[in-house]
mmCIF file of C-alpha atoms and ligand atoms in Angstrom:
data_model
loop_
_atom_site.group_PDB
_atom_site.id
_atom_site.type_symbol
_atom_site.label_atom_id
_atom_site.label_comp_id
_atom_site.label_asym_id
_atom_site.label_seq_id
_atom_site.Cartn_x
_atom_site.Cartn_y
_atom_site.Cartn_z
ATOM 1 C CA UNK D 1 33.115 53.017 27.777
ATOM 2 C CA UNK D 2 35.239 55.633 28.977
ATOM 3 C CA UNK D 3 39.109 55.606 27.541
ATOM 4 C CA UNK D 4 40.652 53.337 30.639
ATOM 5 C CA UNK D 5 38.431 50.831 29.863
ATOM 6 C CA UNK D 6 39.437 50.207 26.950
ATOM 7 C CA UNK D 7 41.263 47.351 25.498
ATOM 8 C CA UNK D 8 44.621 47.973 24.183
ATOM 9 C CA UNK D 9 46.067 46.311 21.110
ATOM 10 C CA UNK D 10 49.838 45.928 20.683
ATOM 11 C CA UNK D 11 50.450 45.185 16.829
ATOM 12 C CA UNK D 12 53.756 44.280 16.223
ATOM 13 C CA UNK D 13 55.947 46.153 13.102
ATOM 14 C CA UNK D 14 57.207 45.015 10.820
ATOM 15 C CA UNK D 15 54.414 41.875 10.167
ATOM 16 C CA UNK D 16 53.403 40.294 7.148
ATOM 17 C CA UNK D 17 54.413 40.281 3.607
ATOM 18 C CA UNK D 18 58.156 40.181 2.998
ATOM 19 C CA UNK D 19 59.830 41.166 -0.190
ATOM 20 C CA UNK D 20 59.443 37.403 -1.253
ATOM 21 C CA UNK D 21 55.904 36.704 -0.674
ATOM 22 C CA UNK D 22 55.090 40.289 -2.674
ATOM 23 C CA UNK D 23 57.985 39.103 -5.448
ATOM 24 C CA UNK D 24 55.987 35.308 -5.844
ATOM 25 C CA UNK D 25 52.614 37.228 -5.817
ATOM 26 C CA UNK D 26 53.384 39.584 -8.395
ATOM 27 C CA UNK D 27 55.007 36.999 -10.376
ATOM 28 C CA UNK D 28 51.834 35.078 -10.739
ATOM 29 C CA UNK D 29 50.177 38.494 -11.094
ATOM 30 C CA UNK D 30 52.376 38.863 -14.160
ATOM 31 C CA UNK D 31 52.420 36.382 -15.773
ATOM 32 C CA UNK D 32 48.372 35.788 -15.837
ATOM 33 C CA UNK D 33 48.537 39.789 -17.102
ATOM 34 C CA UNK D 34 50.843 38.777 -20.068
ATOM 35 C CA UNK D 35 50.154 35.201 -20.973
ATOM 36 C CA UNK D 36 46.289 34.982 -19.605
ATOM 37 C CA UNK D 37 44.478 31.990 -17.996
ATOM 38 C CA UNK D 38 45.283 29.761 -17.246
ATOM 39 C CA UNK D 39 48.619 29.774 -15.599
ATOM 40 C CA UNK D 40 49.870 27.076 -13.260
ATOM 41 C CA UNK D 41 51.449 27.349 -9.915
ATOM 42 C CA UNK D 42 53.307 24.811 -8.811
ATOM 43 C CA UNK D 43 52.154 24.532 -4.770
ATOM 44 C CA UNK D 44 50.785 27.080 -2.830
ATOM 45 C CA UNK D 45 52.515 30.167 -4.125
ATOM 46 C CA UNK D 46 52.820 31.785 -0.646
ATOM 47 C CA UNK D 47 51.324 29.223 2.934
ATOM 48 C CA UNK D 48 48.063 31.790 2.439
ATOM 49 C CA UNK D 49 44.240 30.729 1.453
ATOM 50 C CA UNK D 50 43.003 33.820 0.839
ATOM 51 C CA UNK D 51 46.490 34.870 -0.988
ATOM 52 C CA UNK D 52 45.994 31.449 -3.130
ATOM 53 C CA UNK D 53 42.032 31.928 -3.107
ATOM 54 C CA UNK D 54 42.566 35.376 -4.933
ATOM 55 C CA UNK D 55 44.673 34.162 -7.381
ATOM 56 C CA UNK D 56 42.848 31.426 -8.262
ATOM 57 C CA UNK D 57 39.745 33.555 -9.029
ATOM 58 C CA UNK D 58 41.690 35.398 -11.103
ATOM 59 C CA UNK D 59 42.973 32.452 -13.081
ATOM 60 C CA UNK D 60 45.826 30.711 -11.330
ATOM 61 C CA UNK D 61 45.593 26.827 -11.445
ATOM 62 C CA UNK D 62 47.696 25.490 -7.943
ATOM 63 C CA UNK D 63 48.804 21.875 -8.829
ATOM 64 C CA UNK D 64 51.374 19.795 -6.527
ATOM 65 C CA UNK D 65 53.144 18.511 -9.340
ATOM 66 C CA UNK D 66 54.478 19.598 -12.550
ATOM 67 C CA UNK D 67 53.003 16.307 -14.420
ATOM 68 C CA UNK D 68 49.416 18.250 -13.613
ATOM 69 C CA UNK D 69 49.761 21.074 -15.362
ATOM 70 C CA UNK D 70 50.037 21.584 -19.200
ATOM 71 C CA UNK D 71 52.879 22.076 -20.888
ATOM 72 C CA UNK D 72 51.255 24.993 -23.245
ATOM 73 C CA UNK D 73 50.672 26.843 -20.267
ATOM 74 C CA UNK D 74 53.220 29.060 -18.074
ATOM 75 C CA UNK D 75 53.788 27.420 -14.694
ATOM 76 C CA UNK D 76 55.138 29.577 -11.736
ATOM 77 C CA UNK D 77 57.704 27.607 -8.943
ATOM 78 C CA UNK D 78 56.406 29.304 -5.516
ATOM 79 C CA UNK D 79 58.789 30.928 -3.193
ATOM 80 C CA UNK D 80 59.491 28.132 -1.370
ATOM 81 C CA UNK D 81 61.911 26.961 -3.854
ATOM 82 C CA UNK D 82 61.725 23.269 -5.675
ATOM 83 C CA UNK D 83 64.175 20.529 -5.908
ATOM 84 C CA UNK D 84 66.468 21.336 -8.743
ATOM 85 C CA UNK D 85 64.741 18.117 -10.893
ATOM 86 C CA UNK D 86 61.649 20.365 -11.292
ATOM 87 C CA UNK D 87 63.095 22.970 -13.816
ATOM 88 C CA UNK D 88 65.002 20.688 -15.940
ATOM 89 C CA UNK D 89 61.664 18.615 -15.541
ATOM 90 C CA UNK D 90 60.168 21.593 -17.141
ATOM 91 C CA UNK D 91 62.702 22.789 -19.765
ATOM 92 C CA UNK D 92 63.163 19.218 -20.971
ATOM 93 C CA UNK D 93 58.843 19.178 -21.356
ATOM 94 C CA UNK D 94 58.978 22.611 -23.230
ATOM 95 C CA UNK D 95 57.286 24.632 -20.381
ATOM 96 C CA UNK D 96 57.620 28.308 -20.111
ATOM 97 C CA UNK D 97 58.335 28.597 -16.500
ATOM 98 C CA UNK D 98 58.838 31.463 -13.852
ATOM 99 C CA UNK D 99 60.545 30.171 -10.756
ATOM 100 C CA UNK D 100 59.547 32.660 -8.333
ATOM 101 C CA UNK D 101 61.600 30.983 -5.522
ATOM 102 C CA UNK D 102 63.168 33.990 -2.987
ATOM 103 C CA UNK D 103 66.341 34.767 -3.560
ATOM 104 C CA UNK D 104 67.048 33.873 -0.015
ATOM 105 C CA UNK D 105 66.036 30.553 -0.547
ATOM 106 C CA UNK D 106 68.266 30.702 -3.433
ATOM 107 C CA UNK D 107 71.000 31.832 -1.437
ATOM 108 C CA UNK D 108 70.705 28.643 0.589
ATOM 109 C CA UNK D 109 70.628 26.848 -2.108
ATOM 110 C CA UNK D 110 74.351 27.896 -3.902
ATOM 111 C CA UNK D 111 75.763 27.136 -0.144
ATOM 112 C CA UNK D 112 74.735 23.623 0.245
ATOM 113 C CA UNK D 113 75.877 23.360 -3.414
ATOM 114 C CA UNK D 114 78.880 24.969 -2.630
ATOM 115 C CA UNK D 115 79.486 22.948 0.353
ATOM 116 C CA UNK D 116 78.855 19.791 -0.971
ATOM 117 C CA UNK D 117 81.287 20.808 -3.963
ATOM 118 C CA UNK D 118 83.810 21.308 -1.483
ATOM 119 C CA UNK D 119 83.844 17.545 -0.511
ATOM 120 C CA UNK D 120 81.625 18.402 3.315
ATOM 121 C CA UNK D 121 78.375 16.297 4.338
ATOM 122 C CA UNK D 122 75.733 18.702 4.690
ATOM 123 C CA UNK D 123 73.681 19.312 7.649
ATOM 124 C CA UNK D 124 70.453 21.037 7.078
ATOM 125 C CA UNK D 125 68.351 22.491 10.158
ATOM 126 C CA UNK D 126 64.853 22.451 9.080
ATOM 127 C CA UNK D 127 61.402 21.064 8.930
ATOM 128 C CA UNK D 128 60.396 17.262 7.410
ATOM 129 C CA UNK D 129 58.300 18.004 4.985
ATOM 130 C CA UNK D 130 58.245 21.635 4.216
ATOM 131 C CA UNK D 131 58.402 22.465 0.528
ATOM 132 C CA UNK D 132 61.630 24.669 1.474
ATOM 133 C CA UNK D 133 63.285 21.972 2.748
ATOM 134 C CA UNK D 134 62.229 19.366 0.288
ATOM 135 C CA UNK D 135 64.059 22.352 -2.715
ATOM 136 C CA UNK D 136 67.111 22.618 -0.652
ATOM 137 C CA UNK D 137 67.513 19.163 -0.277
ATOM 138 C CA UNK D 138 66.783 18.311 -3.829
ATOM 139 C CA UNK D 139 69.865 20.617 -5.120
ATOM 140 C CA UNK D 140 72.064 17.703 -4.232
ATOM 141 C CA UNK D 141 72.318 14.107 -4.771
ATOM 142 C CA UNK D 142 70.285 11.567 -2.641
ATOM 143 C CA UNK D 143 72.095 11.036 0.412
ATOM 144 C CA UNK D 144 74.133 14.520 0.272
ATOM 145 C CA UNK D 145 72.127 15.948 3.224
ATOM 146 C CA UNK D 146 71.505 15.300 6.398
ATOM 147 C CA UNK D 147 67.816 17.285 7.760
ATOM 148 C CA UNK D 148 68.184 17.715 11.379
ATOM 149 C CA UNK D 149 64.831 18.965 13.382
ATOM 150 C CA UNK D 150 65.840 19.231 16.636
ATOM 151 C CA UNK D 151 68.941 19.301 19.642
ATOM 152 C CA UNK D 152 68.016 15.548 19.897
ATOM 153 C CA UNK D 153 68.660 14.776 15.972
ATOM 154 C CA UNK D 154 72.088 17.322 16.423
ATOM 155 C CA UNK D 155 72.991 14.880 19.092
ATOM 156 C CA UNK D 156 72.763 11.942 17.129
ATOM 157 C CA UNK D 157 74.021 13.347 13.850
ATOM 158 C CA UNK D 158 77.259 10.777 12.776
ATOM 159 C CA UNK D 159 79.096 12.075 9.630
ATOM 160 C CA UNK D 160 81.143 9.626 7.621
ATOM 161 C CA UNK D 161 84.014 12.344 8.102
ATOM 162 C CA UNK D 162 83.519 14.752 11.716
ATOM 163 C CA UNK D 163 85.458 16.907 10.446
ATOM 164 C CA UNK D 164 84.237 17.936 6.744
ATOM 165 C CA UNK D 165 80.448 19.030 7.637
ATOM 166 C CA UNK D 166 78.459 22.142 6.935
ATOM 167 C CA UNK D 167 75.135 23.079 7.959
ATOM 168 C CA UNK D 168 72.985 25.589 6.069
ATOM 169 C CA UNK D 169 69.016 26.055 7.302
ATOM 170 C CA UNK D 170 65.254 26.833 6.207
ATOM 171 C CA UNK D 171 65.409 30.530 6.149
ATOM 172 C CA UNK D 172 62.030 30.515 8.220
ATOM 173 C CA UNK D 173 62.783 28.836 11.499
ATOM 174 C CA UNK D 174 62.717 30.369 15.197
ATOM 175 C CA UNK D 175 66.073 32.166 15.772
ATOM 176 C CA UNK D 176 66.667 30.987 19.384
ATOM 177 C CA UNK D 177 65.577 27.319 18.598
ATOM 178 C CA UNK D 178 68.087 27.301 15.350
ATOM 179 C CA UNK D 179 70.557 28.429 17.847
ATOM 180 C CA UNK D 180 70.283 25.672 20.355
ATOM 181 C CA UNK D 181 70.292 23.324 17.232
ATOM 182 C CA UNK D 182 73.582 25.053 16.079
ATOM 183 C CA UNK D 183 75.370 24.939 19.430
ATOM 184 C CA UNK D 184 74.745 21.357 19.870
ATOM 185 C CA UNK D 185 76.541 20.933 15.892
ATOM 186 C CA UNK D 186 79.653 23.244 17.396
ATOM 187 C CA UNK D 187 79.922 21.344 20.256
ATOM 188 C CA UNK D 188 79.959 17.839 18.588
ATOM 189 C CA UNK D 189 81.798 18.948 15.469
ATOM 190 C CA UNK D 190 84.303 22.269 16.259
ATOM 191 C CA UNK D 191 85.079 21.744 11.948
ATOM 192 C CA UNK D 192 81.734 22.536 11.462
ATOM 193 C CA UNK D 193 81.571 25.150 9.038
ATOM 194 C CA UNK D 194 78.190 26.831 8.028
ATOM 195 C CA UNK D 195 77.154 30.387 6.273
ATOM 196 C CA UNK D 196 79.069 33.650 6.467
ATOM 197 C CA UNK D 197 75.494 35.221 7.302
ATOM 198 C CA UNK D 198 73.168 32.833 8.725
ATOM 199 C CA UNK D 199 70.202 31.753 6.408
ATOM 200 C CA UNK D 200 67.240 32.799 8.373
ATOM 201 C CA UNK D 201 66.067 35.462 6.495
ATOM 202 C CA UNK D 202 65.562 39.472 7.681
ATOM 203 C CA UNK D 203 61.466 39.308 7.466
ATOM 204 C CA UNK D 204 61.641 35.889 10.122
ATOM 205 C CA UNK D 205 64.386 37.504 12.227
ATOM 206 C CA UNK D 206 62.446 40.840 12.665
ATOM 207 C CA UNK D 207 58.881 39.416 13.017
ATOM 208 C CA UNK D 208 60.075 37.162 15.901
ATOM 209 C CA UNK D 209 61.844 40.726 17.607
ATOM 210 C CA UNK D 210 58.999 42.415 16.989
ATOM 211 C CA UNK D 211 56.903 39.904 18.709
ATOM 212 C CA UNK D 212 59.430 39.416 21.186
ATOM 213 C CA UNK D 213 58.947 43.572 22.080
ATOM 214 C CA UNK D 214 55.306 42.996 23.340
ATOM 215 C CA UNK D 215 54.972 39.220 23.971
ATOM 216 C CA UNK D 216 55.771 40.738 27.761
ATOM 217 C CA UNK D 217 53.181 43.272 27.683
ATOM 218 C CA UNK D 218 50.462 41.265 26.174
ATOM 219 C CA UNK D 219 47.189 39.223 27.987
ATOM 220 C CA UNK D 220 47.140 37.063 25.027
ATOM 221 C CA UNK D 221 48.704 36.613 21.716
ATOM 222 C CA UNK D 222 47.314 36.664 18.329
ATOM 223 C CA UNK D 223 49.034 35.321 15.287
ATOM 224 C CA UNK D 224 47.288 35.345 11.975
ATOM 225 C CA UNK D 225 48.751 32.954 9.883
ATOM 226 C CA UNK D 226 47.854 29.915 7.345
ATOM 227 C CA UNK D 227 48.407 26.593 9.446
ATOM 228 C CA UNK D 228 51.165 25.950 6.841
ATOM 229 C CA UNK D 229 53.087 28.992 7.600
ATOM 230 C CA UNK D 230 56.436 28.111 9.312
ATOM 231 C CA UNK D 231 57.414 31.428 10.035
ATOM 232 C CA UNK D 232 53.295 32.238 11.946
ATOM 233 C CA UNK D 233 54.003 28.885 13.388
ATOM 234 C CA UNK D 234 57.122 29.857 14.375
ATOM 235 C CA UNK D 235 55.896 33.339 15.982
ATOM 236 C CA UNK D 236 53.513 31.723 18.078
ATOM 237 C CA UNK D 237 56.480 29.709 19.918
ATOM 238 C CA UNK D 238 58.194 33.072 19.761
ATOM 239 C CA UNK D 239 55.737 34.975 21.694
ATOM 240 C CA UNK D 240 55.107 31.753 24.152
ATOM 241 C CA UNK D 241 59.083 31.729 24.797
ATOM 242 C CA UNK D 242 59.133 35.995 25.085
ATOM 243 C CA UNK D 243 56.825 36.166 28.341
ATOM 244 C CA UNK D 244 53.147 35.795 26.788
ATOM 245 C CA UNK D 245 51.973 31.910 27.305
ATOM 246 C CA UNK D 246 48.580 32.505 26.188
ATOM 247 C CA UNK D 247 49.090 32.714 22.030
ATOM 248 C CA UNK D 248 47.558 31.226 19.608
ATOM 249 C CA UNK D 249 47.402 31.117 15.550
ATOM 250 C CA UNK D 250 44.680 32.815 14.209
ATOM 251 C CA UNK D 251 43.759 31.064 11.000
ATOM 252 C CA UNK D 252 40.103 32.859 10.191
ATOM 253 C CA UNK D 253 40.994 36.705 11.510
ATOM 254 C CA UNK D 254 37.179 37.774 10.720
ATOM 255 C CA UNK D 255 36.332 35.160 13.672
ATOM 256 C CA UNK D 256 38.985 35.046 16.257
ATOM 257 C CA UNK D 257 38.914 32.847 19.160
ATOM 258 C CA UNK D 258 36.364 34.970 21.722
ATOM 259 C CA UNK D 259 37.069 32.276 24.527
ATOM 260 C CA UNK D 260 40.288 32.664 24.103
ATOM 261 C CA UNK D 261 40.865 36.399 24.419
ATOM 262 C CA UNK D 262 37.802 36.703 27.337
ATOM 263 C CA UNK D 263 39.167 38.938 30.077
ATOM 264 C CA UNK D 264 42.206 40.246 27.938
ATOM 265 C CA UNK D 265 42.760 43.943 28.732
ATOM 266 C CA UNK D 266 45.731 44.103 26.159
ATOM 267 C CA UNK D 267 45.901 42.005 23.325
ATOM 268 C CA UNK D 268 49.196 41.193 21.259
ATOM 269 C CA UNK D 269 48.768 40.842 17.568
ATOM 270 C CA UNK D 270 50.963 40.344 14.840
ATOM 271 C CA UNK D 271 50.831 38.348 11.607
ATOM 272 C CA UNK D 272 53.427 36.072 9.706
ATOM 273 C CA UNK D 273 55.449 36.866 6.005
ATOM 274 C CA UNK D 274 52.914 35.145 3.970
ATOM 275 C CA UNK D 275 49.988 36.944 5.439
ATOM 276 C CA UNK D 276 48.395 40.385 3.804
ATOM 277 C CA UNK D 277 47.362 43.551 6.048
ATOM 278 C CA UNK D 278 44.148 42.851 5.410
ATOM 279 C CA UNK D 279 43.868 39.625 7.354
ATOM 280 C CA UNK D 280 45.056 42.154 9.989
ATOM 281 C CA UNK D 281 42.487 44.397 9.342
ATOM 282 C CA UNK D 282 40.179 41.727 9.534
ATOM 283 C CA UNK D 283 41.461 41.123 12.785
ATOM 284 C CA UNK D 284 40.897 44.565 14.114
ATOM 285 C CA UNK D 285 37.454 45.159 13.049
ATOM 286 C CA UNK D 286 36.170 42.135 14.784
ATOM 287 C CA UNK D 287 37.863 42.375 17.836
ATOM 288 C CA UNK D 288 36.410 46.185 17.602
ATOM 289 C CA UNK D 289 33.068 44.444 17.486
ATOM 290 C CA UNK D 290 33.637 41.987 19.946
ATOM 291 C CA UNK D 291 35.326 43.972 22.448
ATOM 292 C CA UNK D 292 33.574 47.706 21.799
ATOM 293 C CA UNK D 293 36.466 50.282 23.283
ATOM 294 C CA UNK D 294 39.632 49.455 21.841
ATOM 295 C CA UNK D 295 43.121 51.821 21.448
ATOM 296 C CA UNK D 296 45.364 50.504 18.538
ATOM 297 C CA UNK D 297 49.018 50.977 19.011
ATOM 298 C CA UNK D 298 51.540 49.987 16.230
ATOM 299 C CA UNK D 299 55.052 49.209 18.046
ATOM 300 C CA UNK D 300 57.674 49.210 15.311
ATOM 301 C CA UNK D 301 60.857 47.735 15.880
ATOM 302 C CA UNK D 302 62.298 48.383 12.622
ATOM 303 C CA UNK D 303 61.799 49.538 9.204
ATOM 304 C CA UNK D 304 62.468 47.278 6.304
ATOM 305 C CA UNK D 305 63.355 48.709 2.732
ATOM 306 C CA UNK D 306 64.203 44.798 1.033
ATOM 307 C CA UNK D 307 62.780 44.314 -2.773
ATOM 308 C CA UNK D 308 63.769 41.938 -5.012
ATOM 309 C CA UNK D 309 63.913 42.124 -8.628
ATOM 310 C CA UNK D 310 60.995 40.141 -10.578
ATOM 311 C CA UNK D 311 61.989 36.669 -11.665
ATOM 312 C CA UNK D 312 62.891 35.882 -15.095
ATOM 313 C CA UNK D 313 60.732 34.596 -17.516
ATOM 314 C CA UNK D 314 62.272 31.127 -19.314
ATOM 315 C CA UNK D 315 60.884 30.271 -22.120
ATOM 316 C CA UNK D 316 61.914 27.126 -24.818
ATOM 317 C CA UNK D 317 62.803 29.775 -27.504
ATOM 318 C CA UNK D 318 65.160 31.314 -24.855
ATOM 319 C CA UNK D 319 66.613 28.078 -23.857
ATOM 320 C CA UNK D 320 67.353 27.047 -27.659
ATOM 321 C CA UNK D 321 68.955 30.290 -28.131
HETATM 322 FE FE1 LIG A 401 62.083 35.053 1.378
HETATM 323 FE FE2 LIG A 401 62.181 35.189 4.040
HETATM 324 FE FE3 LIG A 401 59.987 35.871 2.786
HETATM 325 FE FE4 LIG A 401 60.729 33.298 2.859
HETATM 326 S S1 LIG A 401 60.084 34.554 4.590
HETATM 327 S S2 LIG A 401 59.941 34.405 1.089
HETATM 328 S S3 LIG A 401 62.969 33.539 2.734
HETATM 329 S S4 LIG A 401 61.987 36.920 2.614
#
């Protein structure tokens, strides 16, 4: 096939792991190197089957809830964060415990503590369900927060007081949507007070630009991502909203959707925070199969440097001392 006939893949930069995904990895990583196997996980450490699937063959027991795993063990909290119950849950059982949680889930954390301290209802923007949003909400008392999903929950949002609320949000949300959200909150509520910095994170922010840079330019759209990933989710919408309505979440990248991309003459791929490059390399070697003649070209949008220090290690001994 001669060189215009080829088809051309956009991959978006940066994609993938973020600093907290590699942080939560290497923590489990760790702590199997130093106490060996088993060691528990409380959830998924990372929204990732083959991330979970590897560390699981090397040892890693993934439970749902700390009354699963056993107390002579070391259990690891996942990035997502967990409600604050789950630690004294485990110092008051005797566990040694690593809570891996991002420190920019952390950061969200101390503000809705810090809000609710100072006497304000707190709204927080997020998705039902999501382990994130289940932590944040368990760092204050039942009742504290308020979860609003979308412009139509904003609308109907009644504080006790209008005029003492905050908002904090899952760090992992679309930018523009959280936005809309927010406006709605400003409108209704001009004492609404929220984050110096807002609380979706750097990797979310600059996957959805650098989807947004080729969404445009793209036949079709491919996102690989774990169905559970709210920041892949999230980049599919992106690339829908930027200009490419033909995207889709690519949960098996060995096997992508052939239907789906039939006809494309430039394809659009990118790949979400809990995902590793070689999902993406998966990717490319089958759609090298499927489609014979294809030019690769990376289009970075920026260059990230974040890295987080490893999380602590708490163990009984510590806590008595
Ligand atoms: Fe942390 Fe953002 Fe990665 Fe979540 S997506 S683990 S908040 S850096």
């Amino acid at each position: 096939m001669a060189q215009g006939d080829a088809v051309r893949i956009l991959l978006a930069a940066p994609r993938g792991f973020c600093a907290g995904v590699e942080r939560a990895i290497r923590a489990v990583e760790d702590a199997l190197a130093t106490f060996g196997a088993p060691v528990y996980v409380r959830h998924e450490i990372v929204h990732n089957a083959q991330v979970v699937g590897a560390l699981r063959a090397k040892g890693a027991v993934f439970v749902d809830h700390l009354s699963e795993a056993d107390p002579e063990r070391p259990v690891v909290f996942s990035a997502h964060g967990v409600p604050k119950a789950v630690p004294c849950s485990a110092d008051a059982r005797g566990f040694t415990y690593i809570d891996a949680t991002c420190p920019l889930v952390s950061k969200v954390h101390a503000e809705a503590k810090r809000f609710h301290a100072r006497g304000l209802a707190v709204a927080l923007v997020g998705h039902a369900g999501h382990p994130e949003v289940i932590g944040t909400l368990g760092q204050l008392p039942e009742g504290a927060a308020t979860l609003i999903e979308t412009e139509e929950d904003a609308r109907r949002f009644q504080p006790a007081d209008p005029d003492k609320i905050a908002y904090v949000t899952q760090t992992t949300l679309s930018v523009d949507d959280t936005a809309s959200i927010l406006a709605v909150l400003r409108e209704r509520f001009p004492a609404l007070v929220g984050p110096a910095k807002g609380d979706i994170c750097y990797a979310t922010s600059n996957r959805q630009d650098a989807v947004k840079a080729i969404a445009g330019e793209a036949d079709v759209m491919l996102i690989v991502g774990d169905p559970a990933s709210s920041n892949s989710n999230r980049l599919v919408e992106t690339a829908r909203a930027a200009g490419c309505p033909k995207a889709v979440l690519v949960d098996e990248p060995a096997a992508p959707p052939t239907e789906f991309i039939a006809g494309a003459r430039t394809i659009g791929v990118s790949s979400g925070a809990s995902t590793p490059e070689t999902s993406i390399e998966a990717l490319l070697a089958a759609l090298r199969t499927h489609c014979g003649d294809v030019v690769v070209e990376e289009r970075r949008q920026t260059e990230e440097t974040v890295a987080f220090r490893p999380p602590a290690v708490v163990t009984p001994r510590a806590l008595a001392g």
